[in-house]
Coordinates of C-alpha atoms and ligand atoms in Angstrom, one line a residue:
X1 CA -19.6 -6.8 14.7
X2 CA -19.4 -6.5 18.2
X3 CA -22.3 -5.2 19.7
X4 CA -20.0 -2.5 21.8
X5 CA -19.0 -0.6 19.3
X6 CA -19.9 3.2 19.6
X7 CA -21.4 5.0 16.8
X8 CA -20.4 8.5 15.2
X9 CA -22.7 11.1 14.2
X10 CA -21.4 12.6 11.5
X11 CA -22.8 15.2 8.9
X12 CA -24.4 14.6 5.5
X13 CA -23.3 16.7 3.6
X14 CA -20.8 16.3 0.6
X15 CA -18.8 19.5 0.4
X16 CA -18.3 20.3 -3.2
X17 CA -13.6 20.6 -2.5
X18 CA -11.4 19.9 0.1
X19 CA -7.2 19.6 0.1
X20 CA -7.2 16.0 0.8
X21 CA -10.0 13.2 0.7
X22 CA -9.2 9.9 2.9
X23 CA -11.5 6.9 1.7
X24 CA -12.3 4.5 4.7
X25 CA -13.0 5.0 8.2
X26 CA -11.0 2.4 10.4
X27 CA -8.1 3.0 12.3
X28 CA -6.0 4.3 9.8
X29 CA -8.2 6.8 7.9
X30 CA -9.6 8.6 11.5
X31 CA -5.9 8.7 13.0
X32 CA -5.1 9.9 9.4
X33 CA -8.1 12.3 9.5
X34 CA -6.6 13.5 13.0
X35 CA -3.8 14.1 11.8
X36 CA -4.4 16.5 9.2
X37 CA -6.8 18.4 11.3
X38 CA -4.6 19.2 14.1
X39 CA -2.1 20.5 10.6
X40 CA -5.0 22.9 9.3
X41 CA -5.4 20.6 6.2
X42 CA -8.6 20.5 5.4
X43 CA -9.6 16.9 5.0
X44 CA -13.2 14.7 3.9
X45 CA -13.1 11.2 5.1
X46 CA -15.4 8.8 3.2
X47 CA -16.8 5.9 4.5
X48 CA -19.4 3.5 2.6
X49 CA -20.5 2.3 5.9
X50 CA -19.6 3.3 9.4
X51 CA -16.7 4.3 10.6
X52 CA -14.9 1.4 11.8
X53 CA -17.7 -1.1 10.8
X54 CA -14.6 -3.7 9.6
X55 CA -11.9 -5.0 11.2
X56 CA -11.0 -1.6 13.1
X57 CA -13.9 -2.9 15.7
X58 CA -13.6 -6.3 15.2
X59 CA -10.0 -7.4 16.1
X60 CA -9.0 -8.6 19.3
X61 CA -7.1 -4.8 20.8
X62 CA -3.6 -6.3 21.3
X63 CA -0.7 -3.4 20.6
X64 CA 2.5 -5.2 19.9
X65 CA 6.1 -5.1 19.1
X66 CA 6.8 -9.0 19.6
X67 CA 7.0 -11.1 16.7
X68 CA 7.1 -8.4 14.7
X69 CA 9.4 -8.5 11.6
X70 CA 12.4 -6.5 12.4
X71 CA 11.7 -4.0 9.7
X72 CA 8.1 -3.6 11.1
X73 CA 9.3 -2.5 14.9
X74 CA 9.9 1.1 14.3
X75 CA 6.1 1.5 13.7
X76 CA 5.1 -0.4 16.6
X77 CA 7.5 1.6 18.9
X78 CA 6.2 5.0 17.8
X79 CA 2.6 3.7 18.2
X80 CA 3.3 2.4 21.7
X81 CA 3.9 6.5 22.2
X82 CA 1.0 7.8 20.2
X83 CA -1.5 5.2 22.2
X84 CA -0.5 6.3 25.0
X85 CA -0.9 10.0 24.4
X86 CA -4.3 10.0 22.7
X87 CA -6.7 10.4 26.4
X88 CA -4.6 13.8 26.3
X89 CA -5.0 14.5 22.2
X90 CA -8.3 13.7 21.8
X91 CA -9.7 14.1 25.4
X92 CA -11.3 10.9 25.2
X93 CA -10.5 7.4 26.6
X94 CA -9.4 4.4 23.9
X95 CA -8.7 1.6 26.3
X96 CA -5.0 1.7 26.6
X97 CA -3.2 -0.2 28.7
X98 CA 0.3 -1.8 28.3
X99 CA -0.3 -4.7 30.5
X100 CA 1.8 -6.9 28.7
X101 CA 2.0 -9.5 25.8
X102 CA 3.0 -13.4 26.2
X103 CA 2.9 -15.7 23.9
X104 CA 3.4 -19.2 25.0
X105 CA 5.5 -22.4 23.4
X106 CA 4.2 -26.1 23.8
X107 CA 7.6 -27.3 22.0
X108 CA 11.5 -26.6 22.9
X109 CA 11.3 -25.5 19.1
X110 CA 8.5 -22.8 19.3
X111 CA 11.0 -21.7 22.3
X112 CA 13.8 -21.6 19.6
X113 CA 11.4 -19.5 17.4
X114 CA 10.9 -17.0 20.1
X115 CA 14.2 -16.8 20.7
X116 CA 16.0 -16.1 17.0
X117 CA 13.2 -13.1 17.0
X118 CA 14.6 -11.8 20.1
X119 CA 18.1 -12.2 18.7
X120 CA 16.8 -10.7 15.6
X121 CA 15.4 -7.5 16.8
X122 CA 18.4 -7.5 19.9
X123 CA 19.5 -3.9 18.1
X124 CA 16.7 -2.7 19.3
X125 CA 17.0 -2.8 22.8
X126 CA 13.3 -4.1 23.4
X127 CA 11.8 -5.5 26.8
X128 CA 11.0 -8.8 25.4
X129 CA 12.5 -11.4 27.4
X130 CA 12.2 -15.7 27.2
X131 CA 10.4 -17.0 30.3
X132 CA 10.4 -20.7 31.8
X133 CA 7.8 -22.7 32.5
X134 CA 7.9 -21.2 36.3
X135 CA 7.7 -17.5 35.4
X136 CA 4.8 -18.6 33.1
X137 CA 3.0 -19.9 35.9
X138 CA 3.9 -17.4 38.6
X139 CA 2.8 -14.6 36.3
X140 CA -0.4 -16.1 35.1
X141 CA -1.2 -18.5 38.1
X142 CA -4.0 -21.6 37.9
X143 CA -2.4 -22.7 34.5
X144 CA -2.6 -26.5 33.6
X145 CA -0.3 -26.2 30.6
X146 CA 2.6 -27.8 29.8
X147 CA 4.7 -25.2 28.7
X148 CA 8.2 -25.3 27.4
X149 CA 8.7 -21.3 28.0
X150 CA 7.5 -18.4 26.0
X151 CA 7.9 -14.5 25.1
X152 CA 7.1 -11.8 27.4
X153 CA 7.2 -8.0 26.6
X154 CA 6.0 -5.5 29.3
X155 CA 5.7 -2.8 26.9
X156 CA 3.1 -4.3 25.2
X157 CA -0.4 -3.4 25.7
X158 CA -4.1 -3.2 24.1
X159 CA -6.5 -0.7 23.7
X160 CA -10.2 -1.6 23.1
X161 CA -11.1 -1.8 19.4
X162 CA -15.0 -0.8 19.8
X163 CA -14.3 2.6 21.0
X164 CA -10.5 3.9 19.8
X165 CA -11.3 4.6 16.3
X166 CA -14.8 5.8 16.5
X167 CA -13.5 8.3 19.6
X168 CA -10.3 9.2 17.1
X169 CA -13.0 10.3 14.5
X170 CA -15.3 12.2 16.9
X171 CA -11.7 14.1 17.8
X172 CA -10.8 14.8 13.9
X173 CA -14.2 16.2 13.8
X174 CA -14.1 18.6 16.5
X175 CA -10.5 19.5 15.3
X176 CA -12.2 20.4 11.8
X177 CA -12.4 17.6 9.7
X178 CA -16.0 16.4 7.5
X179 CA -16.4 12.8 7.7
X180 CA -19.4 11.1 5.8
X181 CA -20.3 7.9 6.5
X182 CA -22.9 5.4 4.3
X183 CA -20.7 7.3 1.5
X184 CA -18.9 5.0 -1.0
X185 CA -16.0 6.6 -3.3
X186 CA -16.6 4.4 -6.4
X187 CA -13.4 5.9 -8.4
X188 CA -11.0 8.4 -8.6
X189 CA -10.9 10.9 -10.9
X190 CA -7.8 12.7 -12.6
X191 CA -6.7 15.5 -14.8
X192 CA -3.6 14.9 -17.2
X193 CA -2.8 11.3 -15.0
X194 CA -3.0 13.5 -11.3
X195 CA -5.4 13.7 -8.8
X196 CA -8.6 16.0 -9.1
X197 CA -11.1 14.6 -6.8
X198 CA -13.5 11.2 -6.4
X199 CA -16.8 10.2 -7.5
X200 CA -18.4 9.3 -5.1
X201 CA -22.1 7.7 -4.6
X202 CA -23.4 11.0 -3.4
X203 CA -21.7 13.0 -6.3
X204 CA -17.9 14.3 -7.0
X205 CA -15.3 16.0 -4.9
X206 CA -12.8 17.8 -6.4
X207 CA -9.6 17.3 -4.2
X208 CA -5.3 17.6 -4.5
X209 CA -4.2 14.6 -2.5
X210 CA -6.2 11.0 -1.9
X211 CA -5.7 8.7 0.8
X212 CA -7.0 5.1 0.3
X213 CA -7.3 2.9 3.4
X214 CA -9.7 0.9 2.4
X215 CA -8.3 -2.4 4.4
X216 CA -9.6 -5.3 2.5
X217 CA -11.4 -3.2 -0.4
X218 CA -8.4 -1.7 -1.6
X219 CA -7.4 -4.2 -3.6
X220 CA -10.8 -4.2 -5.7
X221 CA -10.5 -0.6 -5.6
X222 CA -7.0 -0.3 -7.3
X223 CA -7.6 -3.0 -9.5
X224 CA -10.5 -0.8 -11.3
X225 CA -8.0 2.1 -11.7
X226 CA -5.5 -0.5 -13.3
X227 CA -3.2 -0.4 -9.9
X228 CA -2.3 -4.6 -8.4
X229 CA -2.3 -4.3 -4.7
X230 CA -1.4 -7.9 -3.6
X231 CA -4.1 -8.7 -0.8
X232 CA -5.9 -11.7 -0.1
X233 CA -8.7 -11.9 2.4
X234 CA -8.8 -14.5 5.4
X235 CA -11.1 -14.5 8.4
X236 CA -10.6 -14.6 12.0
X237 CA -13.5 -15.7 14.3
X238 CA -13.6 -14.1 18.0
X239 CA -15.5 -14.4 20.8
X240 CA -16.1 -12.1 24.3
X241 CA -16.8 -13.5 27.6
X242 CA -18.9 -11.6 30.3
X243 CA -16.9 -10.5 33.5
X244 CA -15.1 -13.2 35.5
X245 CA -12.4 -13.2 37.8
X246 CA -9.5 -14.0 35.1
X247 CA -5.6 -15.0 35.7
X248 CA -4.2 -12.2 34.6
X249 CA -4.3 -8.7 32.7
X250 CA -1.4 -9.7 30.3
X251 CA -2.7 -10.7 27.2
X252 CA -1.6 -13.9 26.4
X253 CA -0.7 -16.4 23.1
X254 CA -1.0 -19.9 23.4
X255 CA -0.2 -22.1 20.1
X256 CA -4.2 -22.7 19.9
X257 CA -5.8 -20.1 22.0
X258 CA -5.3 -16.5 23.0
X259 CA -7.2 -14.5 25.3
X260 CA -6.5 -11.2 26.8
X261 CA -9.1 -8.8 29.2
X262 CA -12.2 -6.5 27.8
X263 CA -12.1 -3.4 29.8
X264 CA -15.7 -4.9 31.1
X265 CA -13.9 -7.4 33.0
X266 CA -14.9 -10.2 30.6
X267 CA -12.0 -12.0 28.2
X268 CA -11.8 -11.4 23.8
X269 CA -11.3 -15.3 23.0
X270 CA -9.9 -16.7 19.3
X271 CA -8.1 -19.9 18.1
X272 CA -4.9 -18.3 17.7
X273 CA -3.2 -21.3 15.7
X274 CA -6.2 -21.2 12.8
X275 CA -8.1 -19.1 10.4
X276 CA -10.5 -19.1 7.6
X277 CA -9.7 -19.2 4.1
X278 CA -12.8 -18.9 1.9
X279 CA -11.4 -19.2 -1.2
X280 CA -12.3 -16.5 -3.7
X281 CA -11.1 -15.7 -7.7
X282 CA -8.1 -13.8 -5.9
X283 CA -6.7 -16.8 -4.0
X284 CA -6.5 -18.7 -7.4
X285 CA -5.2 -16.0 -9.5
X286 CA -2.4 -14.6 -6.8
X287 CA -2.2 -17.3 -4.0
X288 CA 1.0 -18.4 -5.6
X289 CA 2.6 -15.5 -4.7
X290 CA 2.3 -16.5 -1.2
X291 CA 3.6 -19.6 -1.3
X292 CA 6.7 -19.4 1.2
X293 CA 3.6 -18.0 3.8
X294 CA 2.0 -21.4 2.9
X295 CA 4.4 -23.7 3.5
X296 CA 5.9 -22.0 6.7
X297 CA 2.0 -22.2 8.5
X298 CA 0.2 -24.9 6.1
X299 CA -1.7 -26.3 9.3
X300 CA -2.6 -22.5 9.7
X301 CA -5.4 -22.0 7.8
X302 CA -8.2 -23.7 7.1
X303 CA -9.7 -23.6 3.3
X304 CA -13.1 -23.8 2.0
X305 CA -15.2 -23.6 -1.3
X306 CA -18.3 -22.4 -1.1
X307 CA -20.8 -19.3 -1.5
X308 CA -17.8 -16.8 -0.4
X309 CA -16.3 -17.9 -4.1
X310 CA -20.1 -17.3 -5.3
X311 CA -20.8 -13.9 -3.8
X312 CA -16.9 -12.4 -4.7
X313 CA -17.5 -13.4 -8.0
X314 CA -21.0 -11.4 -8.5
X315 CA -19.1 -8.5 -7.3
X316 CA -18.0 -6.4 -10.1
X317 CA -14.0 -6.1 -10.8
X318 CA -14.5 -3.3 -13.4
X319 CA -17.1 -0.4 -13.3
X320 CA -17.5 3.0 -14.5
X321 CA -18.2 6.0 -12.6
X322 CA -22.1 6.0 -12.9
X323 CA -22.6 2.5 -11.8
X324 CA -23.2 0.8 -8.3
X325 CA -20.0 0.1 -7.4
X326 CA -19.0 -3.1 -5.0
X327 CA -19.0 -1.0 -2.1
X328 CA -22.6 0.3 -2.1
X329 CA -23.1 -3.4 -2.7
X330 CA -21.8 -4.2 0.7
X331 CA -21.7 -1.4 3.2
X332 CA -20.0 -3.5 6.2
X333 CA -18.6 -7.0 5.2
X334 CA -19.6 -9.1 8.5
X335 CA -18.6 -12.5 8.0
X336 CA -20.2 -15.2 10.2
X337 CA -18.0 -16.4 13.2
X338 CA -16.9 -20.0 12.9
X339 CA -18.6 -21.6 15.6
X340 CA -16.4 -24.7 15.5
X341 CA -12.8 -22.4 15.7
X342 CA -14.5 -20.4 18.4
X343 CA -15.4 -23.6 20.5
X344 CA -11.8 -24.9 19.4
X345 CA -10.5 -21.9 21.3
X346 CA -13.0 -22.2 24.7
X347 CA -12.0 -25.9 25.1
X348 CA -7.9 -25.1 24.5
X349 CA -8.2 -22.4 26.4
X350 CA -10.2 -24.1 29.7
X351 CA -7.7 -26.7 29.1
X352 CA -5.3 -24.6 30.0
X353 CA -6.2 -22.0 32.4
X354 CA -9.4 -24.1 34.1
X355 CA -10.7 -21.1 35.5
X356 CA -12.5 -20.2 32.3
X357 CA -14.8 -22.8 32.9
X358 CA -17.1 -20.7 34.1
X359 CA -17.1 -17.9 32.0
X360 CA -20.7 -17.4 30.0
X361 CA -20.1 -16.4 26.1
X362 CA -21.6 -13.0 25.8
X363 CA -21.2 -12.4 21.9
X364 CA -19.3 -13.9 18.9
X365 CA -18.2 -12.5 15.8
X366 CA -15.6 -12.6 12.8
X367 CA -14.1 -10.4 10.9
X368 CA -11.5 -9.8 7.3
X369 CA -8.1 -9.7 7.3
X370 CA -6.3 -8.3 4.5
X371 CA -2.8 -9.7 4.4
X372 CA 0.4 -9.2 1.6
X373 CA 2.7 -11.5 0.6
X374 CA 5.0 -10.5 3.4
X375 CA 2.5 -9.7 5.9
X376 CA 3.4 -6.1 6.3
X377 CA 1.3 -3.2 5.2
X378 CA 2.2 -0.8 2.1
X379 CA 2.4 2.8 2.9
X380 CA 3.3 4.6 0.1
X381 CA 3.0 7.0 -3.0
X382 CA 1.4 5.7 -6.2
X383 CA 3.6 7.1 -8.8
X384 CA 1.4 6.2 -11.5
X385 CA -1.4 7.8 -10.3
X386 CA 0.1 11.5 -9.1
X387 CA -1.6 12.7 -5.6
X388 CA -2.6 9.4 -4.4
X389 CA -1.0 7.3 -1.6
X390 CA -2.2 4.3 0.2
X391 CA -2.1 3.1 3.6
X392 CA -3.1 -0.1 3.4
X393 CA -2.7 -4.1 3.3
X394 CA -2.5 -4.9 7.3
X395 CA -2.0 -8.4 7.5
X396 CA -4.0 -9.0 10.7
X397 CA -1.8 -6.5 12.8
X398 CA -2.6 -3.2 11.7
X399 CA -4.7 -2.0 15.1
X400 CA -2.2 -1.7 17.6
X401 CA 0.2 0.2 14.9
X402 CA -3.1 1.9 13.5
X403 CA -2.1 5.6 14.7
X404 CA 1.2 5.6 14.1
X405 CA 0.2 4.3 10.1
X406 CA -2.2 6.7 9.6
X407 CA 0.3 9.7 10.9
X408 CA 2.5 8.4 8.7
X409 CA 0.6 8.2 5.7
X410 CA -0.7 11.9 6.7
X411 CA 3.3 13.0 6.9
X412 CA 3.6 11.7 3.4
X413 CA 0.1 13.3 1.6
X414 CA 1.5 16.4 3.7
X415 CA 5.1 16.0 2.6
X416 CA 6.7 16.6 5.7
X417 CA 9.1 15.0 7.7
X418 CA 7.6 11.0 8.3
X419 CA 7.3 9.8 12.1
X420 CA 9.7 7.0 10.8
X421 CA 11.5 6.1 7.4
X422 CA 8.6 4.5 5.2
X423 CA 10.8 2.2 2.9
X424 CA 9.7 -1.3 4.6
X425 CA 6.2 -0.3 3.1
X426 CA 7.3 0.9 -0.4
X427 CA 4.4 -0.5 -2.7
X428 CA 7.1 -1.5 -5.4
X429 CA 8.6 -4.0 -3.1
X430 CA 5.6 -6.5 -3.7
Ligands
FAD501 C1 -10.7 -10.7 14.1 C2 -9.5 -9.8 13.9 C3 -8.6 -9.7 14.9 C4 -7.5 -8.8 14.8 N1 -6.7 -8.6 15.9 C5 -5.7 -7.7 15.9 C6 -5.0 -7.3 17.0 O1 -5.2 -7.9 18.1 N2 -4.0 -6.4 16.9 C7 -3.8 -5.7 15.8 O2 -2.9 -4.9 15.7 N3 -4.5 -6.0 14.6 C8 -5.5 -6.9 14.7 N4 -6.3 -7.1 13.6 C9 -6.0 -6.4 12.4 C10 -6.6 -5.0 12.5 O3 -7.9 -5.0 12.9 C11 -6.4 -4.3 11.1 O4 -5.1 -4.4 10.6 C12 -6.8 -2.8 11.2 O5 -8.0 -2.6 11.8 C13 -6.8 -2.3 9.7 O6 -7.3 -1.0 9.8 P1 -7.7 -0.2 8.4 O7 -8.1 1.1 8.8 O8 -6.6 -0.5 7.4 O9 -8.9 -1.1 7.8 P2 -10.5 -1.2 8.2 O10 -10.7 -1.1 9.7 O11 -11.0 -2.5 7.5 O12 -11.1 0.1 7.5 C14 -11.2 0.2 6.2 C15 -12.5 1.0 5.9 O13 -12.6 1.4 4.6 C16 -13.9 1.4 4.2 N5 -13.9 1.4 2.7 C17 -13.3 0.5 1.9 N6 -13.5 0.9 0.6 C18 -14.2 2.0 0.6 C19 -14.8 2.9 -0.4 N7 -14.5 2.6 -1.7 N8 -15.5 4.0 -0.1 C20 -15.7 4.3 1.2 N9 -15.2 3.5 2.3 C21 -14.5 2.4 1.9 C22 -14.5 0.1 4.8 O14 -15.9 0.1 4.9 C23 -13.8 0.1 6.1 O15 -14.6 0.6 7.1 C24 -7.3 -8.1 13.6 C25 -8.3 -8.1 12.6 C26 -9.4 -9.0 12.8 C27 -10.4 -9.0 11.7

């Protein structure tokens, strides 16, 4: 975990009922949490370990609409609007700054790729827009790469992942909501099939609505309730520079490298064209169902069996309501960094844009992804479990659309009017 991530002092205390309880704290429970403050809801947020201990602190801050799927804009658009008001809601800073997004192409087809999206999403009346090779280099000068052209989008932005969520919580707090943290919810529990409250490790809350936003736990947490969320877990490795004297404050894409500016000055570093794939039970039993993923990005991601398959596999699937559940088992799931991906990323990146040459490495880390078949999150209702909905299922893109997910999810416990039309995340459509 990045060592800049602020903490949250919250209370201890378990109150005995509440209207709603949201289980996780990363960027989707605490905008959730918000959410239902500011409506007079009252509302316990659960977290087994800190609050935005997982990938809510660990991802790389960008906020975009490019390259989304078509269906998935909407969300992006109204988060653009909700990260940009949130100094004013929660009188605190997050980091957000729409400097820009680019992602570059090495090949005239990569170039062809960028362009059906932009012809896909032209309805929409975006800001992306194709660059040459020139523009590329005028608007991030000292480059050395070859590039056939890329993607631009003004609009786009970041916002800095070690201090958004945790500031989001402090604000639900202030506004009225309880969150415990080092607090696991190890099931739900029901009266007549509907929602009554959780069992927690701290003892039971009785509750009408539950949130789960567990990001990569949620499948493990369904599946002991008889619910199949289709997640598998990958890892992304990430590294921050200290301050230099960068290129640019867009943050930009190459095919092997992307970097983009820490509000410190320094530059959040990954290899852009690869990531981990530990295998675990779950990639045997459901990887099938992600075949059309696999063959689109098979140099993508890079397999391996080892203790990952080991340690999942000691972790219980089933457990009753007294038992130490998974999550008290792990409190914060902090994968190590993959030193060799990281480095993979320095030398593309130097490579490219020699001026990183001299940047120092101030810290490394790595972090889960929880992606679906279709690499879009589910937001939805759980009709066989009245009273609970889930906000969950990411895909490695869930912080820059974090608020604007967790409202929604709030507009649907609440049953009010949603921010946009949730039917791209209907659970049923996996
Ligand atoms: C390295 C990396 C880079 C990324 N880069 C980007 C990016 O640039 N832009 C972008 O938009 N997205 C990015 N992402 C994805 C983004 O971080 C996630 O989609 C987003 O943070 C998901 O938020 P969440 O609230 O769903 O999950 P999380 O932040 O994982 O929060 C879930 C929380 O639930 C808690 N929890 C789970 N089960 C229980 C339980 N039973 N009881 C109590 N607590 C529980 C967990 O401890 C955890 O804190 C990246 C992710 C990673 C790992």
């Amino acid at each position: 975990m990045t060592k800049t991530l602020e903490k949250v002092h919250t209370s201890d205390q378990l109150p005995d009922s509440t209207t709603v309880v949201i289980i996780g704290g990363g960027i989707v429970g605490v905008t959730a949490a918000l959410t239902l403050a500011e409506r007079n809801i009252p509302v316990v947020l659960l977290e087994k370990g800190h609050v935005a201990g997982e990938q809510s602190s660990r991802n790389l801050g960008w906020i975009r609409k490019t390259s989304r799927h078509f269906e998935d804009v909407p969300l992006a658009v109204a988060a653009d609007k909700l990260w940009a008001e949130m100094p004013a809601r929660i009188g605190k800073e997050v980091g957000y700054k729409q400097a820009g997004i680019m992602f570059l192409a090495k090949t005239e087809e990569q170039v062809a790729a960028h362009e059906s999206w932009l012809k896909s999403v032209e309805s929409l009346s975006l800001d992306s827009r194709i660059m040459s090779s020139k523009e590329i280099n005028d608007a991030v000068p000292g480059g050395k790469g070859d590039w056939a052209g890329g993607i631009y989008t003004p609009s786009d932005g970041r916002a800095e992942p070690a201090i958004a969520a945790s500031a989001i919580a402090q604000a639900a707090i202030n506004k009225g909501a309880t969150i415990v943290q080092h607090c696991a919810v190890r099931s739900l529990s029901t009266i007549g099939g509907k929602i009554s409250g959780v069992v927690t490790e701290k003892g039971e809350i009785r509750c009408e609505q539950v949130l789960l936003a567990g990001g990569a736990w949620s499948r493990r947490f369904l599946g002991n309730h008889g619910v199949a969320l289709l997640t598998l877990p990958l890892v992304c490795s990430v590294m921050r520079t200290k301050p230099i004297d960068g290129p640019t404050d867009i943050a930009v894409g190459g095919p092997d490298f992307s970097f983009r500016k820490h509000q410190d000055g320094g530059f959040i570093i990954t290899q852009r064209g690869a990531l981990d794939a530990p295998l675990t039970l779950d990639h045997l039993l459901i990887g099938w169902r992600y075949l059309s993923q696999l063959r689109a990005q098979r140099s993508f991601l890079r397999p391996s069996l080892g203790m990952d398959f080991l340690k999942d596999l000691q972790l219980a699937r089933r457990w009753k309501t007294h038992q130490i559940s998974p999550f008290e088992k792990v409190r914060v799931n902090d994968p190590k960094p993959n030193p060799d991906l990281n480095q993979e990323a320095f030398t593309n990146l130097c490579n490219a844009w020699p001026v990183f040459n001299q940047a120092e490495i101030d810290e490394e880390w790595a972090g889960i992804i929880d992606v679906t078949p279709d690499s879009n999150p589910v937001i939805d209702r759980i009709e066989a479990i009245p009273g609970l909905t889930i906000a969950t299922g990411f895909s490695g893109h869930g912080f820059g659309t974090g608020p604007a997910a967790g409202q929604l999810a709030a507009d649907l416990v609440s049953n009010v009017e949603p921010l946009i039309d949730p039917s791209p995340y209907r659970f049923d459509r996996l």
